[in-house]
PDB file of C-alpha atoms in Angstrom:
ATOM      1  CA  UNK A   1     122.312  57.033 158.266  1.00  0.00           C
ATOM      2  CA  UNK A   2     122.494  60.691 157.366  1.00  0.00           C
ATOM      3  CA  UNK A   3     119.449  61.535 155.260  1.00  0.00           C
ATOM      4  CA  UNK A   4     120.939  64.747 153.852  1.00  0.00           C
ATOM      5  CA  UNK A   5     123.822  62.815 152.303  1.00  0.00           C
ATOM      6  CA  UNK A   6     121.501  60.386 150.518  1.00  0.00           C
ATOM      7  CA  UNK A   7     118.557  62.697 149.770  1.00  0.00           C
ATOM      8  CA  UNK A   8     119.489  66.385 150.007  1.00  0.00           C
ATOM      9  CA  UNK A   9     115.891  67.411 149.224  1.00  0.00           C
ATOM     10  CA  UNK A  10     114.613  65.668 152.395  1.00  0.00           C
ATOM     11  CA  UNK A  11     115.147  66.158 156.093  1.00  0.00           C
ATOM     12  CA  UNK A  12     114.668  64.119 159.249  1.00  0.00           C
ATOM     13  CA  UNK A  13     111.344  65.895 159.930  1.00  0.00           C
ATOM     14  CA  UNK A  14     109.722  64.866 156.625  1.00  0.00           C
ATOM     15  CA  UNK A  15     106.454  62.902 156.882  1.00  0.00           C
ATOM     16  CA  UNK A  16     106.403  59.161 156.190  1.00  0.00           C
ATOM     17  CA  UNK A  17     103.892  56.341 156.634  1.00  0.00           C
ATOM     18  CA  UNK A  18     105.179  52.874 157.518  1.00  0.00           C
ATOM     19  CA  UNK A  19     102.796  49.947 157.199  1.00  0.00           C
ATOM     20  CA  UNK A  20     102.744  46.588 158.918  1.00  0.00           C
ATOM     21  CA  UNK A  21     101.952  44.010 156.229  1.00  0.00           C
ATOM     22  CA  UNK A  22     101.036  40.350 156.500  1.00  0.00           C
ATOM     23  CA  UNK A  23     103.098  38.513 153.897  1.00  0.00           C
ATOM     24  CA  UNK A  24     104.055  34.921 153.208  1.00  0.00           C
ATOM     25  CA  UNK A  25     107.211  32.945 152.455  1.00  0.00           C
ATOM     26  CA  UNK A  26     107.349  29.571 150.710  1.00  0.00           C
ATOM     27  CA  UNK A  27     109.769  27.095 152.227  1.00  0.00           C
ATOM     28  CA  UNK A  28     109.916  23.329 151.865  1.00  0.00           C
ATOM     29  CA  UNK A  29     106.492  23.206 150.225  1.00  0.00           C
ATOM     30  CA  UNK A  30     104.860  25.101 153.078  1.00  0.00           C
ATOM     31  CA  UNK A  31     103.735  28.713 153.348  1.00  0.00           C
ATOM     32  CA  UNK A  32     104.809  30.662 156.451  1.00  0.00           C
ATOM     33  CA  UNK A  33     103.361  33.971 157.648  1.00  0.00           C
ATOM     34  CA  UNK A  34     105.737  36.903 158.225  1.00  0.00           C
ATOM     35  CA  UNK A  35     105.113  40.500 159.225  1.00  0.00           C
ATOM     36  CA  UNK A  36     106.903  43.121 157.166  1.00  0.00           C
ATOM     37  CA  UNK A  37     107.451  46.830 157.823  1.00  0.00           C
ATOM     38  CA  UNK A  38     107.394  48.801 154.595  1.00  0.00           C
ATOM     39  CA  UNK A  39     106.972  52.442 153.614  1.00  0.00           C
ATOM     40  CA  UNK A  40     103.619  53.309 152.018  1.00  0.00           C
ATOM     41  CA  UNK A  41     103.647  55.975 149.268  1.00  0.00           C
ATOM     42  CA  UNK A  42     100.868  58.581 149.224  1.00  0.00           C
ATOM     43  CA  UNK A  43      98.990  57.092 146.243  1.00  0.00           C
ATOM     44  CA  UNK A  44      98.892  53.657 147.864  1.00  0.00           C
ATOM     45  CA  UNK A  45      97.739  55.146 151.167  1.00  0.00           C
ATOM     46  CA  UNK A  46      94.917  57.012 149.436  1.00  0.00           C
ATOM     47  CA  UNK A  47      93.748  53.807 147.734  1.00  0.00           C
ATOM     48  CA  UNK A  48      93.969  51.778 150.940  1.00  0.00           C
ATOM     49  CA  UNK A  49      92.047  54.447 152.852  1.00  0.00           C
ATOM     50  CA  UNK A  50      89.220  54.134 150.302  1.00  0.00           C
ATOM     51  CA  UNK A  51      88.729  50.517 151.313  1.00  0.00           C
ATOM     52  CA  UNK A  52      90.513  48.344 148.775  1.00  0.00           C
ATOM     53  CA  UNK A  53      91.647  44.999 150.222  1.00  0.00           C
ATOM     54  CA  UNK A  54      95.189  45.247 151.547  1.00  0.00           C
ATOM     55  CA  UNK A  55      97.781  43.165 153.352  1.00  0.00           C
ATOM     56  CA  UNK A  56      98.372  46.029 155.818  1.00  0.00           C
ATOM     57  CA  UNK A  57      97.000  45.576 159.316  1.00  0.00           C
ATOM     58  CA  UNK A  58      98.112  49.011 160.472  1.00  0.00           C
ATOM     59  CA  UNK A  59     100.022  52.084 159.379  1.00  0.00           C
ATOM     60  CA  UNK A  60     101.988  54.578 161.462  1.00  0.00           C
ATOM     61  CA  UNK A  61     102.541  58.206 160.480  1.00  0.00           C
ATOM     62  CA  UNK A  62     106.065  59.088 161.524  1.00  0.00           C
ATOM     63  CA  UNK A  63     109.062  61.017 160.260  1.00  0.00           C
ATOM     64  CA  UNK A  64     111.912  59.947 158.048  1.00  0.00           C
ATOM     65  CA  UNK A  65     114.401  60.650 160.837  1.00  0.00           C
ATOM     66  CA  UNK A  66     112.536  58.387 163.277  1.00  0.00           C
ATOM     67  CA  UNK A  67     112.981  55.300 161.108  1.00  0.00           C
ATOM     68  CA  UNK A  68     116.299  56.133 159.439  1.00  0.00           C
ATOM     69  CA  UNK A  69     118.443  57.131 162.391  1.00  0.00           C
ATOM     70  CA  UNK A  70     121.767  55.403 162.851  1.00  0.00           C
ATOM     71  CA  UNK A  71     123.186  52.667 160.665  1.00  0.00           C
ATOM     72  CA  UNK A  72     120.151  50.372 160.785  1.00  0.00           C
ATOM     73  CA  UNK A  73     116.480  51.280 160.207  1.00  0.00           C
ATOM     74  CA  UNK A  74     114.315  51.544 163.322  1.00  0.00           C
ATOM     75  CA  UNK A  75     110.885  49.951 163.736  1.00  0.00           C
ATOM     76  CA  UNK A  76     108.090  52.382 164.619  1.00  0.00           C
ATOM     77  CA  UNK A  77     106.794  52.101 168.185  1.00  0.00           C
ATOM     78  CA  UNK A  78     104.098  49.476 168.554  1.00  0.00           C
ATOM     79  CA  UNK A  79     105.345  47.152 165.810  1.00  0.00           C
ATOM     80  CA  UNK A  80     105.983  43.561 166.962  1.00  0.00           C
ATOM     81  CA  UNK A  81     109.601  42.714 167.726  1.00  0.00           C
ATOM     82  CA  UNK A  82     109.645  39.931 165.110  1.00  0.00           C
ATOM     83  CA  UNK A  83     108.756  42.353 162.289  1.00  0.00           C
ATOM     84  CA  UNK A  84     111.149  42.258 159.358  1.00  0.00           C
ATOM     85  CA  UNK A  85     112.031  45.200 157.131  1.00  0.00           C
ATOM     86  CA  UNK A  86     111.151  45.030 153.444  1.00  0.00           C
ATOM     87  CA  UNK A  87     113.926  44.845 150.869  1.00  0.00           C
ATOM     88  CA  UNK A  88     115.647  48.206 150.309  1.00  0.00           C
ATOM     89  CA  UNK A  89     113.730  49.792 153.192  1.00  0.00           C
ATOM     90  CA  UNK A  90     115.827  52.978 153.319  1.00  0.00           C
ATOM     91  CA  UNK A  91     115.553  53.689 149.587  1.00  0.00           C
ATOM     92  CA  UNK A  92     111.825  52.990 149.614  1.00  0.00           C
ATOM     93  CA  UNK A  93     111.323  55.187 152.694  1.00  0.00           C
ATOM     94  CA  UNK A  94     113.054  58.099 150.959  1.00  0.00           C
ATOM     95  CA  UNK A  95     110.985  57.572 147.817  1.00  0.00           C
ATOM     96  CA  UNK A  96     107.750  57.370 149.832  1.00  0.00           C
ATOM     97  CA  UNK A  97     108.612  60.525 151.797  1.00  0.00           C
ATOM     98  CA  UNK A  98     108.997  62.388 148.502  1.00  0.00           C
ATOM     99  CA  UNK A  99     105.456  61.397 147.489  1.00  0.00           C
ATOM    100  CA  UNK A 100     104.035  63.153 150.565  1.00  0.00           C
ATOM    101  CA  UNK A 101     105.907  66.324 149.618  1.00  0.00           C
ATOM    102  CA  UNK A 102     104.179  66.243 146.221  1.00  0.00           C
ATOM    103  CA  UNK A 103     100.732  65.268 147.644  1.00  0.00           C
ATOM    104  CA  UNK A 104     100.561  66.873 151.088  1.00  0.00           C
ATOM    105  CA  UNK A 105      96.787  66.293 151.211  1.00  0.00           C
ATOM    106  CA  UNK A 106      97.539  62.584 151.845  1.00  0.00           C
ATOM    107  CA  UNK A 107      99.030  63.514 155.225  1.00  0.00           C
ATOM    108  CA  UNK A 108      95.515  64.200 156.518  1.00  0.00           C
ATOM    109  CA  UNK A 109      94.635  60.493 156.226  1.00  0.00           C
ATOM    110  CA  UNK A 110      96.910  59.652 159.160  1.00  0.00           C
ATOM    111  CA  UNK A 111      98.015  62.601 161.296  1.00  0.00           C
ATOM    112  CA  UNK A 112     101.670  62.604 162.341  1.00  0.00           C
ATOM    113  CA  UNK A 113     102.307  60.424 165.382  1.00  0.00           C
ATOM    114  CA  UNK A 114      99.119  58.385 165.061  1.00  0.00           C
ATOM    115  CA  UNK A 115      98.295  54.819 164.031  1.00  0.00           C
ATOM    116  CA  UNK A 116      95.503  53.801 161.688  1.00  0.00           C
ATOM    117  CA  UNK A 117      94.106  50.267 161.869  1.00  0.00           C
ATOM    118  CA  UNK A 118      90.724  50.499 160.101  1.00  0.00           C
ATOM    119  CA  UNK A 119      91.931  49.094 156.783  1.00  0.00           C
ATOM    120  CA  UNK A 120      90.155  46.404 154.756  1.00  0.00           C
ATOM    121  CA  UNK A 121      92.747  43.780 155.753  1.00  0.00           C
ATOM    122  CA  UNK A 122      92.612  40.661 153.606  1.00  0.00           C
ATOM    123  CA  UNK A 123      94.972  37.783 152.934  1.00  0.00           C
ATOM    124  CA  UNK A 124      92.746  36.229 150.290  1.00  0.00           C
ATOM    125  CA  UNK A 125      95.321  37.174 147.658  1.00  0.00           C
ATOM    126  CA  UNK A 126      98.488  36.196 149.461  1.00  0.00           C
ATOM    127  CA  UNK A 127     101.615  38.349 149.051  1.00  0.00           C
ATOM    128  CA  UNK A 128     104.245  35.658 148.628  1.00  0.00           C
ATOM    129  CA  UNK A 129     107.636  37.336 148.868  1.00  0.00           C
ATOM    130  CA  UNK A 130     109.865  34.611 147.471  1.00  0.00           C
ATOM    131  CA  UNK A 131     107.695  33.196 144.694  1.00  0.00           C
ATOM    132  CA  UNK A 132     109.104  32.445 141.261  1.00  0.00           C
ATOM    133  CA  UNK A 133     107.165  33.417 138.159  1.00  0.00           C
ATOM    134  CA  UNK A 134     107.318  30.842 135.441  1.00  0.00           C
ATOM    135  CA  UNK A 135     106.477  32.272 132.030  1.00  0.00           C
ATOM    136  CA  UNK A 136     105.303  29.713 129.509  1.00  0.00           C
ATOM    137  CA  UNK A 137     104.768  30.089 125.747  1.00  0.00           C
ATOM    138  CA  UNK A 138     101.005  29.658 126.210  1.00  0.00           C
ATOM    139  CA  UNK A 139     100.991  32.811 128.379  1.00  0.00           C
ATOM    140  CA  UNK A 140     101.747  34.919 125.298  1.00  0.00           C
ATOM    141  CA  UNK A 141      98.907  36.992 123.909  1.00  0.00           C
ATOM    142  CA  UNK A 142      98.010  36.148 120.339  1.00  0.00           C
ATOM    143  CA  UNK A 143      98.026  39.190 118.088  1.00  0.00           C
ATOM    144  CA  UNK A 144      96.234  39.843 114.847  1.00  0.00           C
ATOM    145  CA  UNK A 145      98.295  39.045 111.729  1.00  0.00           C
ATOM    146  CA  UNK A 146      98.274  42.691 110.661  1.00  0.00           C
ATOM    147  CA  UNK A 147      99.404  44.167 113.985  1.00  0.00           C
ATOM    148  CA  UNK A 148     102.971  44.942 112.955  1.00  0.00           C
ATOM    149  CA  UNK A 149     102.441  45.560 109.261  1.00  0.00           C
ATOM    150  CA  UNK A 150     102.167  48.941 107.586  1.00  0.00           C
ATOM    151  CA  UNK A 151      99.025  48.869 105.491  1.00  0.00           C
TER     152      UNK A 151
END
């Protein structure tokens, strides 16, 4: 994949953080654990570094060219072989790399080429990837009678 053709404002040397997340899939009434590689934007990394609970077990600071070389995305070194890529990994990696260009101070949280594992990892609130949201009429918020009237 040629980065310049997709994102002319980015290059192969641009900074990117890829996280290893613990997620879940529902199948046949059971919940199965899966590990997902997904790009982490700068704002999310800053929040995670402050200690909010997260599904990420680790994050690797790498370059855009290291994960988007060739036709298929490449897993960062040290990720388990059974790790799956998130949906639209390439597009999300490009978008995340742009966030580090805007907020370069976030790069100091994980220096290039290093791994950070000291996150507040929690699966209390499970990230179920294939869940369906059922919206019911009782989910609607009741509004005051005068909300949409000009008085």
